[in-house]
N, C-alpha and C. Protein backbone atom coordinates (compact mmCIF):
# COMPACT_ATOMS: atom_id res chain seq x y z
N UNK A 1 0.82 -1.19 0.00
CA UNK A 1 0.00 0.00 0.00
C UNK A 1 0.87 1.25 0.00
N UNK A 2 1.80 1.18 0.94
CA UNK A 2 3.04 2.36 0.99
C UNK A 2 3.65 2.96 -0.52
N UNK A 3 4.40 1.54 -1.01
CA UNK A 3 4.46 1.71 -2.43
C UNK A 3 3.74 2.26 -3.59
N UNK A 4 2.27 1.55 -3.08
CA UNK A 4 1.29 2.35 -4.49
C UNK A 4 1.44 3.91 -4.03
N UNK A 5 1.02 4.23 -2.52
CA UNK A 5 1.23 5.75 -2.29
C UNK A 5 2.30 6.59 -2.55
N UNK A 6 3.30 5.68 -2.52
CA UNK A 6 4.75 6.40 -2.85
C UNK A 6 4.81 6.75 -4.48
N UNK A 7 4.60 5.68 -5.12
CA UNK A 7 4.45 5.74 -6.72
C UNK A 7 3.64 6.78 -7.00
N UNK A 8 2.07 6.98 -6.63
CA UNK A 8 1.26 7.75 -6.59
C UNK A 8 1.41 9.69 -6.54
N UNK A 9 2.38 9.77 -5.50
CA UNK A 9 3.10 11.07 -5.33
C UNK A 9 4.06 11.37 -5.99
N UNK A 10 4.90 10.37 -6.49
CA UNK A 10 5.45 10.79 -7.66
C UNK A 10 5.27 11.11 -8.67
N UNK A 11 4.10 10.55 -9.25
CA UNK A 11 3.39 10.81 -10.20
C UNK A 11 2.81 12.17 -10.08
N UNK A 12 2.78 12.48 -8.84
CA UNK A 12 1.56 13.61 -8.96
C UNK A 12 2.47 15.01 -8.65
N UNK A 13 3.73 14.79 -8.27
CA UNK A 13 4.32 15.69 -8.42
C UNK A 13 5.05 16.02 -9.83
N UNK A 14 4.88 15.07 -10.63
CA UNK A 14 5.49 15.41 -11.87
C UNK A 14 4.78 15.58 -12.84
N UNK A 15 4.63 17.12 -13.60
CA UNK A 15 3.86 16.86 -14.63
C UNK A 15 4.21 17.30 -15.91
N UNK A 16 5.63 18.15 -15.79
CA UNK A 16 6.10 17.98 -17.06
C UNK A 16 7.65 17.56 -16.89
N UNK A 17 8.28 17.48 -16.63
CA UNK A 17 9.15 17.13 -15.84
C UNK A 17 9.75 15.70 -16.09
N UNK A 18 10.34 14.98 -17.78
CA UNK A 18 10.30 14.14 -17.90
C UNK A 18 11.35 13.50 -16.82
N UNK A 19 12.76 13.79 -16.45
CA UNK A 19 13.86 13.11 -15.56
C UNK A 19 12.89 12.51 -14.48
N UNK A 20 12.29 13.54 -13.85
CA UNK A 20 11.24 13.06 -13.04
C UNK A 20 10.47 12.00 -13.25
N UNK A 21 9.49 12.05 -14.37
CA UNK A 21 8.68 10.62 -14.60
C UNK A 21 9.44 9.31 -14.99
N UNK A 22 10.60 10.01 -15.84
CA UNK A 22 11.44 8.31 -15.46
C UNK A 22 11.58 7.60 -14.62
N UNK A 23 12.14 8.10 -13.72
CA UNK A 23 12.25 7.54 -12.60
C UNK A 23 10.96 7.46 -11.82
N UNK A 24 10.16 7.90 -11.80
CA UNK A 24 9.10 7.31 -11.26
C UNK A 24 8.33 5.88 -12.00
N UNK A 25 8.69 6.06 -13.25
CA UNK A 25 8.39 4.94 -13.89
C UNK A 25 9.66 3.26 -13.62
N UNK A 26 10.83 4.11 -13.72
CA UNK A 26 11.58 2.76 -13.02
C UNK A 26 11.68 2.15 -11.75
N UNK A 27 11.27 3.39 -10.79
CA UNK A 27 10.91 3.18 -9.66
C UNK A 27 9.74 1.71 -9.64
N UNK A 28 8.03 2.30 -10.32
CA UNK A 28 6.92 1.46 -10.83
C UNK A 28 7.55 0.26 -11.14
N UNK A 29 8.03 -0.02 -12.47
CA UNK A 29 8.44 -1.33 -12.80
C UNK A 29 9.27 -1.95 -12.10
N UNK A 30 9.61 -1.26 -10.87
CA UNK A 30 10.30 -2.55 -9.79
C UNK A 30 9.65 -2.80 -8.84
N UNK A 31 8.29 -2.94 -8.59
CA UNK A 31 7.69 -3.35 -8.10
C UNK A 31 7.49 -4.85 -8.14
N UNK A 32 7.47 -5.06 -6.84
CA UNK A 32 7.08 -6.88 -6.78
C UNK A 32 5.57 -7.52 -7.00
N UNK A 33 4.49 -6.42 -6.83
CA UNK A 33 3.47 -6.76 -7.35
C UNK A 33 3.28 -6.89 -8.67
N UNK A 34 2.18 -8.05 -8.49
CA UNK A 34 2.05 -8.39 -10.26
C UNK A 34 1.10 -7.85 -10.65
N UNK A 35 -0.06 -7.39 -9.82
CA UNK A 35 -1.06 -6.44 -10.96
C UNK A 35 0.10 -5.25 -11.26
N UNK A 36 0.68 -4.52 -10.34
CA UNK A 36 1.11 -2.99 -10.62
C UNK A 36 2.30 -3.62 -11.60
N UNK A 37 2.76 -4.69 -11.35
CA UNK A 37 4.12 -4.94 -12.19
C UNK A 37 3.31 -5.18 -13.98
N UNK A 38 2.39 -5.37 -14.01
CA UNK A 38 2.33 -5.78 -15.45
C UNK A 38 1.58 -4.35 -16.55
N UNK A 39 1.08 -3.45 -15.40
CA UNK A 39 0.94 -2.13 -15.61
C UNK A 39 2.42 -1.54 -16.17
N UNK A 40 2.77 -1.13 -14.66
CA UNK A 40 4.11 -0.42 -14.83
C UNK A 40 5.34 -1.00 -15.58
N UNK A 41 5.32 -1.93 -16.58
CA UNK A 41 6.25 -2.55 -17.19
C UNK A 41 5.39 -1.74 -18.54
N UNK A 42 3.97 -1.88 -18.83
CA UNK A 42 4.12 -1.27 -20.30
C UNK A 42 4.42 0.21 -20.22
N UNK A 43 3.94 1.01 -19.24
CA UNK A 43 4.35 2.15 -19.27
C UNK A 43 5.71 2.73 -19.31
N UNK A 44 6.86 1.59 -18.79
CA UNK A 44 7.94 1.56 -18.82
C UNK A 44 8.35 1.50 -19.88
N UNK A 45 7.85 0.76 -20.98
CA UNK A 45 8.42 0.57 -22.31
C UNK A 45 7.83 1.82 -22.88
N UNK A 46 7.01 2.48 -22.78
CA UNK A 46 6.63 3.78 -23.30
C UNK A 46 7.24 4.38 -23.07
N UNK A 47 7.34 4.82 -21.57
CA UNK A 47 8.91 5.70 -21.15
C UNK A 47 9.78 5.85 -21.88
N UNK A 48 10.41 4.58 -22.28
CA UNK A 48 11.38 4.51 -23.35
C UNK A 48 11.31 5.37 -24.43
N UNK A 49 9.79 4.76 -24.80
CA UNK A 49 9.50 5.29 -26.56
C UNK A 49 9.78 6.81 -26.34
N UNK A 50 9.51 7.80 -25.39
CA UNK A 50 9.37 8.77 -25.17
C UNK A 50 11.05 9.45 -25.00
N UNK A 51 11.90 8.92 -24.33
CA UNK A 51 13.41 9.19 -24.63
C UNK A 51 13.86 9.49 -25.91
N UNK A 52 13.26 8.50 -26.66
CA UNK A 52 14.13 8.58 -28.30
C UNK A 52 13.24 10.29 -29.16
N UNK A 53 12.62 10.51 -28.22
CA UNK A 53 11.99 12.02 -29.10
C UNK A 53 12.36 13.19 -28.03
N UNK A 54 11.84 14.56 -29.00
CA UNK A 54 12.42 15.31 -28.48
C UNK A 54 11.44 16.61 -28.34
N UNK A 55 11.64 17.38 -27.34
CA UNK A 55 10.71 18.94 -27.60
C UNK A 55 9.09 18.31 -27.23
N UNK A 56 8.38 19.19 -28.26
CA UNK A 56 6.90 18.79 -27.83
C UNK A 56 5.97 17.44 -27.90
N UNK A 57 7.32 16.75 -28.84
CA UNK A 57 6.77 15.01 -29.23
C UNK A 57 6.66 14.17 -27.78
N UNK A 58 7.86 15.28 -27.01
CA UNK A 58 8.47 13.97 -25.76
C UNK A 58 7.84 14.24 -24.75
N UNK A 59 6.82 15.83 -24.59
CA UNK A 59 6.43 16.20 -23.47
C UNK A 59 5.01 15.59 -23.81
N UNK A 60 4.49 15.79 -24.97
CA UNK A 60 3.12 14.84 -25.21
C UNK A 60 3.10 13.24 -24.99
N UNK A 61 4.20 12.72 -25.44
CA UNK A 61 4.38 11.44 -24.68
C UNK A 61 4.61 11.15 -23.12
N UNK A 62 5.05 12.18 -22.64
CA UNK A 62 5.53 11.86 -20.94
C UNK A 62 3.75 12.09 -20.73
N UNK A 63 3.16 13.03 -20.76
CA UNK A 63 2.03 13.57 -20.63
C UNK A 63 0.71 11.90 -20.77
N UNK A 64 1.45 11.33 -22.18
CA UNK A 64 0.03 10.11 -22.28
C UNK A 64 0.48 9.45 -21.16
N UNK A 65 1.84 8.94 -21.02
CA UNK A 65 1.93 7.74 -20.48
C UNK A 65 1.79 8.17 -19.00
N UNK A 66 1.79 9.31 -17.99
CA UNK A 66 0.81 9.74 -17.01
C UNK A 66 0.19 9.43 -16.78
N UNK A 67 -0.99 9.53 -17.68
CA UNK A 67 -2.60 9.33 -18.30
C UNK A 67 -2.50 7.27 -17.82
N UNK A 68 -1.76 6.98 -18.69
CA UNK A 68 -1.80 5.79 -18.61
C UNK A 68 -1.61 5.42 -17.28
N UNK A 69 -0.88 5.63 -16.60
CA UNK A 69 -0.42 5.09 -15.27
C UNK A 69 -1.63 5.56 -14.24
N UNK A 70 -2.10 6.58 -14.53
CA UNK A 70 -3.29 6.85 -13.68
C UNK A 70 -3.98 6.02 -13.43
N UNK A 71 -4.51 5.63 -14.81
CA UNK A 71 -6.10 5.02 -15.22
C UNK A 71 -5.36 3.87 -14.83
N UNK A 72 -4.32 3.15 -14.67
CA UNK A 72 -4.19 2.18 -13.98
C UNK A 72 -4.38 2.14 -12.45
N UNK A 73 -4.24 3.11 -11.72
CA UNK A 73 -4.52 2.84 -10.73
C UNK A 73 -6.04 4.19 -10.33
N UNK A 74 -6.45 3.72 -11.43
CA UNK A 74 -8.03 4.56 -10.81
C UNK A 74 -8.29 5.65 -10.50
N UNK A 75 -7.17 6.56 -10.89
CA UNK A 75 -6.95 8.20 -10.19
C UNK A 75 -7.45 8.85 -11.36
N UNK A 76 -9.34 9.11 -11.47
CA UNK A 76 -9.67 9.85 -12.44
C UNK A 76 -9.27 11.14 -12.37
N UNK A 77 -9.10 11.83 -11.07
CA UNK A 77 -9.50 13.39 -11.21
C UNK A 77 -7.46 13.57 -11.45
N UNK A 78 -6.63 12.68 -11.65
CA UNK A 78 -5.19 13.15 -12.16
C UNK A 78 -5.54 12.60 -13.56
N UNK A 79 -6.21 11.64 -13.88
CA UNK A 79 -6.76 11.64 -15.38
C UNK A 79 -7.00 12.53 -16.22
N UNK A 80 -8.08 13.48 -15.09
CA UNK A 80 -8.51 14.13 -15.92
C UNK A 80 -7.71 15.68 -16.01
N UNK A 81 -6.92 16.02 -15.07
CA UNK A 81 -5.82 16.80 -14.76
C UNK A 81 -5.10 17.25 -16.51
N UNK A 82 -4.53 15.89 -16.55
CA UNK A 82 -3.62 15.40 -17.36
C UNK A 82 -3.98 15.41 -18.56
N UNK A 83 -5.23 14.85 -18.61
CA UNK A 83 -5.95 14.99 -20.25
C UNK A 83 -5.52 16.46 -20.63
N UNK A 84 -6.22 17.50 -19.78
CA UNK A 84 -6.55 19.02 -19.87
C UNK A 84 -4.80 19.33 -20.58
N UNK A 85 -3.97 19.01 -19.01
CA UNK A 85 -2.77 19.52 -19.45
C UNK A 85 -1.85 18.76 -20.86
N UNK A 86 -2.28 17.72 -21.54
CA UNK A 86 -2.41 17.28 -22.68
C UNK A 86 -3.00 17.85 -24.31
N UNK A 87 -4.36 18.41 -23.94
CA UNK A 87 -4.82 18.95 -24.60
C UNK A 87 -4.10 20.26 -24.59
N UNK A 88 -3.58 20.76 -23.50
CA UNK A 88 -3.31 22.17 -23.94
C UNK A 88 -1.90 22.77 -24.52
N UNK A 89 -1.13 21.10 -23.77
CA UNK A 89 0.34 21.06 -24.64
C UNK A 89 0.13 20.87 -26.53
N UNK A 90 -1.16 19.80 -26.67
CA UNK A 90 -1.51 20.03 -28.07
C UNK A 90 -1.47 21.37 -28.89
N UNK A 91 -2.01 22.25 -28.24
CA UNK A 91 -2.45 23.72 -28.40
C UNK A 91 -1.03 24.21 -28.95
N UNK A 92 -0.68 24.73 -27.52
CA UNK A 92 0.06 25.51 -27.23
C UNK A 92 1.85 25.59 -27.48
N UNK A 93 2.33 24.01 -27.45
CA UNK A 93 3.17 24.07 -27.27
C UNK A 93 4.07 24.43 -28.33
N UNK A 94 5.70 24.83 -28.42
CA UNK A 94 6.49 24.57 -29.83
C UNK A 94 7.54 24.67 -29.22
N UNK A 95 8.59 23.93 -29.80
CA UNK A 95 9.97 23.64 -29.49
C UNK A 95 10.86 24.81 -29.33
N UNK A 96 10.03 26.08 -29.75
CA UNK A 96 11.01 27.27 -29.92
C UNK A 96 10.66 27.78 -28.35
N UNK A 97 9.49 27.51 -27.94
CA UNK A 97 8.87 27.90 -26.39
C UNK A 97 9.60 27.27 -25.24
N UNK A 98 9.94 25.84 -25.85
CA UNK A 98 10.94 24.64 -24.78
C UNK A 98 12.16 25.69 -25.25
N UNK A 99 12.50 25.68 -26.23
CA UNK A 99 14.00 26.13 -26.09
C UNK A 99 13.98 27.46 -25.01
N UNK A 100 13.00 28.57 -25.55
CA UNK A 100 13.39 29.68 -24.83
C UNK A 100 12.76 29.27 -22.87
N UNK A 101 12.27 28.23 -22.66
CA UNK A 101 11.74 27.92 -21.35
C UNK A 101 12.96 27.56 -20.38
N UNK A 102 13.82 26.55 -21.34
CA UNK A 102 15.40 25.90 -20.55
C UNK A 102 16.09 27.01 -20.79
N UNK A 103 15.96 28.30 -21.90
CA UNK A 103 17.07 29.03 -21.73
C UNK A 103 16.86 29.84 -20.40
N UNK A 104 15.47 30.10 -20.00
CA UNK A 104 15.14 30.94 -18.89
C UNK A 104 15.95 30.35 -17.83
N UNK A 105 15.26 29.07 -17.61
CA UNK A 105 15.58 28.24 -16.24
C UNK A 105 17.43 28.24 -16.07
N UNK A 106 18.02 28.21 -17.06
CA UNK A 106 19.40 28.28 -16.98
C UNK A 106 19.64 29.64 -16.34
N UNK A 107 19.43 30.66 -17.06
CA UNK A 107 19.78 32.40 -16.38
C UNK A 107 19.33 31.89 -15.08
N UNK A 108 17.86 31.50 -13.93
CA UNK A 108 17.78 31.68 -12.78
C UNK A 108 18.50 31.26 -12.43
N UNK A 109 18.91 29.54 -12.65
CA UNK A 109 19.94 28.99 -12.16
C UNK A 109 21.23 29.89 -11.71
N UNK A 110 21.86 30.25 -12.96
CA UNK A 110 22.83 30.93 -12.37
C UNK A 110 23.00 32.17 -12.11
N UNK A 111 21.56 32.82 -11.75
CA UNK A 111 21.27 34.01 -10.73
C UNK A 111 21.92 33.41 -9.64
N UNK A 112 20.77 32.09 -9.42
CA UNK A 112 21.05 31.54 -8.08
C UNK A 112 22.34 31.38 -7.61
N UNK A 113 23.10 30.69 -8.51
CA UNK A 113 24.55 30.21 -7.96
C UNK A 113 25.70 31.67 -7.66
N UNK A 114 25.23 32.51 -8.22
CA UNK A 114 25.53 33.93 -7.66
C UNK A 114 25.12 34.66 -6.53
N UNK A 115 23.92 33.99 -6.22
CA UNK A 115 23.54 34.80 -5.04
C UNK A 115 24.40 33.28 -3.68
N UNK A 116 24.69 32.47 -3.70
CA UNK A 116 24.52 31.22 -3.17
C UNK A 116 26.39 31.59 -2.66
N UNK A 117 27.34 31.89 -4.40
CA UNK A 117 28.40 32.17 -4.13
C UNK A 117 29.00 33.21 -3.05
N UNK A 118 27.45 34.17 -3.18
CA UNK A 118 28.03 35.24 -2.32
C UNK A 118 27.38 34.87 -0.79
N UNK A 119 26.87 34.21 -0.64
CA UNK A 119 27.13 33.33 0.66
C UNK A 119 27.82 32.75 1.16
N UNK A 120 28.59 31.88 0.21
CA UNK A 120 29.63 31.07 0.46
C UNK A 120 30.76 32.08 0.76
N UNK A 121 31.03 33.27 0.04
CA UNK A 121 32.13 34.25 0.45
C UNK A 121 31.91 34.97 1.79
N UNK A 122 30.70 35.23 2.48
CA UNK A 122 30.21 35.02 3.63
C UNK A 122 30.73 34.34 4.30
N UNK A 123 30.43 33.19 4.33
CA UNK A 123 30.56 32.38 5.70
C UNK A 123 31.78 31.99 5.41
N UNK A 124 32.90 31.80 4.36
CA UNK A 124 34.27 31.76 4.45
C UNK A 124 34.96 32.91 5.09
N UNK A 125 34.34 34.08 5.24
CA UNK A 125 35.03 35.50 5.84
C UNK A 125 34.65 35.15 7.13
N UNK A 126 33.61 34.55 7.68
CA UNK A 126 33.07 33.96 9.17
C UNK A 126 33.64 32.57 9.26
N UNK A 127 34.14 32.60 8.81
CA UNK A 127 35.29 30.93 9.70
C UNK A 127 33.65 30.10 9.19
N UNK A 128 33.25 29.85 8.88
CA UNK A 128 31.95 28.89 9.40
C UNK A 128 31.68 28.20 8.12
N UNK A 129 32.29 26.78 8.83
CA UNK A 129 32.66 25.34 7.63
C UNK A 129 31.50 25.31 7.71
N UNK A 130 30.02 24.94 8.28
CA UNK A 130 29.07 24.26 8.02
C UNK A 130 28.06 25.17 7.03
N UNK A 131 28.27 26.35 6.77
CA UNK A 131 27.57 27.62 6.08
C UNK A 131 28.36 27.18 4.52
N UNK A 132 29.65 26.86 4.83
CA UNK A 132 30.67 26.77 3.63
C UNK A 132 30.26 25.78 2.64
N UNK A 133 29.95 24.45 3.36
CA UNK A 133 29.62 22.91 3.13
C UNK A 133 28.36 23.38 2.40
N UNK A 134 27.41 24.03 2.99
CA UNK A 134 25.88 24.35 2.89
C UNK A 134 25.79 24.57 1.80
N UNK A 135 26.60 26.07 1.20
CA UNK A 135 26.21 26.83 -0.01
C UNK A 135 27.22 25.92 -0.64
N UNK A 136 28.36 25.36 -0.66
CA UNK A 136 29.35 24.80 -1.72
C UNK A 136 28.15 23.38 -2.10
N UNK A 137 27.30 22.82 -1.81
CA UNK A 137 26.37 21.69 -1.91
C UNK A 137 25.29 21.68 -2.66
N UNK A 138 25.12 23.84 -2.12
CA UNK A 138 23.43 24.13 -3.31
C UNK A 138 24.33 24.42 -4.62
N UNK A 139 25.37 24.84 -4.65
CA UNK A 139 26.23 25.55 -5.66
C UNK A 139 26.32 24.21 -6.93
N UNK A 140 26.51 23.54 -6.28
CA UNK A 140 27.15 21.92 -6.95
C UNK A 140 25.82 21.55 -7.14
N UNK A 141 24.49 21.13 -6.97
CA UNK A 141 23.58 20.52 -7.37
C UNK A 141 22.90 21.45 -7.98
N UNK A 142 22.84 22.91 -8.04
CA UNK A 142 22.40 24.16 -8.80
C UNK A 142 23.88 23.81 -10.73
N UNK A 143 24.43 23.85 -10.05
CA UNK A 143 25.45 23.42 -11.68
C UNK A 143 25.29 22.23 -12.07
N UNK A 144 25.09 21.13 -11.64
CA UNK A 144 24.43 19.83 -12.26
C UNK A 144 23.01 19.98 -12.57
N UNK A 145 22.25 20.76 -12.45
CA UNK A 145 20.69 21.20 -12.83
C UNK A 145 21.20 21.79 -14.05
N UNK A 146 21.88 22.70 -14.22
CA UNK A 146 22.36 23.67 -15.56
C UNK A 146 22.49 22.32 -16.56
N UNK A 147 23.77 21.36 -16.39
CA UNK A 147 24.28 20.71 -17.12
C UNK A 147 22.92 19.71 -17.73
N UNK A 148 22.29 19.26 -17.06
CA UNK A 148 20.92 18.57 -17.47
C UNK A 148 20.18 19.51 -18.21
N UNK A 149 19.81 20.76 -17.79
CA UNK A 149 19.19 21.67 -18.58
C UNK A 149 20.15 21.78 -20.35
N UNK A 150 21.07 22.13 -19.78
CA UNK A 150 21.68 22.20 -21.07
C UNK A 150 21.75 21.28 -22.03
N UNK A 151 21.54 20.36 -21.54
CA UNK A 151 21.73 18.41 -22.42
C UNK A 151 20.37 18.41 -23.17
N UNK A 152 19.53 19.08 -22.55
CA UNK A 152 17.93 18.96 -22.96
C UNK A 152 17.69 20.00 -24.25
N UNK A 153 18.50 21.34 -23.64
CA UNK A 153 18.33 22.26 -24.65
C UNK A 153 19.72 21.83 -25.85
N UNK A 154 20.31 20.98 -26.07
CA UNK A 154 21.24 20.66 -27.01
C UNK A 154 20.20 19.58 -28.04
N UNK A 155 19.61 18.89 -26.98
CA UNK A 155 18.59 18.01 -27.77
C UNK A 155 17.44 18.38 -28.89
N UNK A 156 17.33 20.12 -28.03
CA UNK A 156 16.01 20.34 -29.25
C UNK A 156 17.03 21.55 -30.43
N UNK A 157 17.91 21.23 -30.28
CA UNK A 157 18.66 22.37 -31.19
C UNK A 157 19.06 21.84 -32.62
């Protein structure tokens, strides 16, 4: 039961966000149950299908196979969530919007790691290793966010 709830929140925290649904999907297909295992194994192979594309092909695919994983476990009103936010990626979306979306998220990023650095120059002028550790930790997982961002925006280029 823990598991379906755990799976469940992952799901529901991710909604465009493919790194995210992967792993919630590999997470799924390691499940020892066999109803959820024979679910979460096709959605898993969709997952897949959804890697080999790119831009608005891959966010409409992360988007069905959602859909799919829902209706497997009975969660109409994220069904129907998802449809909406489906339909409106239909609409709306274009690869020039993803591109300029990761180029945004990159600039905050490294707003952030500027404002983060000048913390870290802080608490190095205050002797204070654990302030140091702190910001040198957001600094380092704020620049591995860039590098993923950037891998994504190389993909739709």
């Amino acid at each position: 039961m823990t598991s379906t709830i755990s799976r469940l929140l992952l799901i529901s925290a991710v909604t465009c966000c493919g790194l995210l649904f992967a792993i919630s999907s590999a997470q799924a297909s390691s499940s020892s149950s066999s109803s959820s295992s024979s679910s979460s194994s096709s959605s898993s192979s969709s997952s897949l299908e959804c890697n080999d594309l790119t831009g608005c092909e891959r966010k409409l695919c992360e988007i069905q196979n959602q859909i799919d994983i829902a209706k497997a476990y009975g969660n109409e009103h994220k069904v129907n969530g998802l449809t909406k936010a489906l339909t409106e990626v239909k609409e709306h979306c274009t690869d020039e919007a993803l591109k300029d979306e990761l180029m945004e998220d990159i600039a905050d990023l490294n707003r952030e790691i500027t404002e983060y650095l000048a913390d870290f120059k802080e608490a190095e002028a205050n002797n204070d290793l654990d302030k140091q550790n702190k910001y040198q930790r957001k600094i380092s997982e704020k620049q591995l966010k860039i590098e993923q961002l950037k891998q994504e925006l190389s993909n739709l280029l």
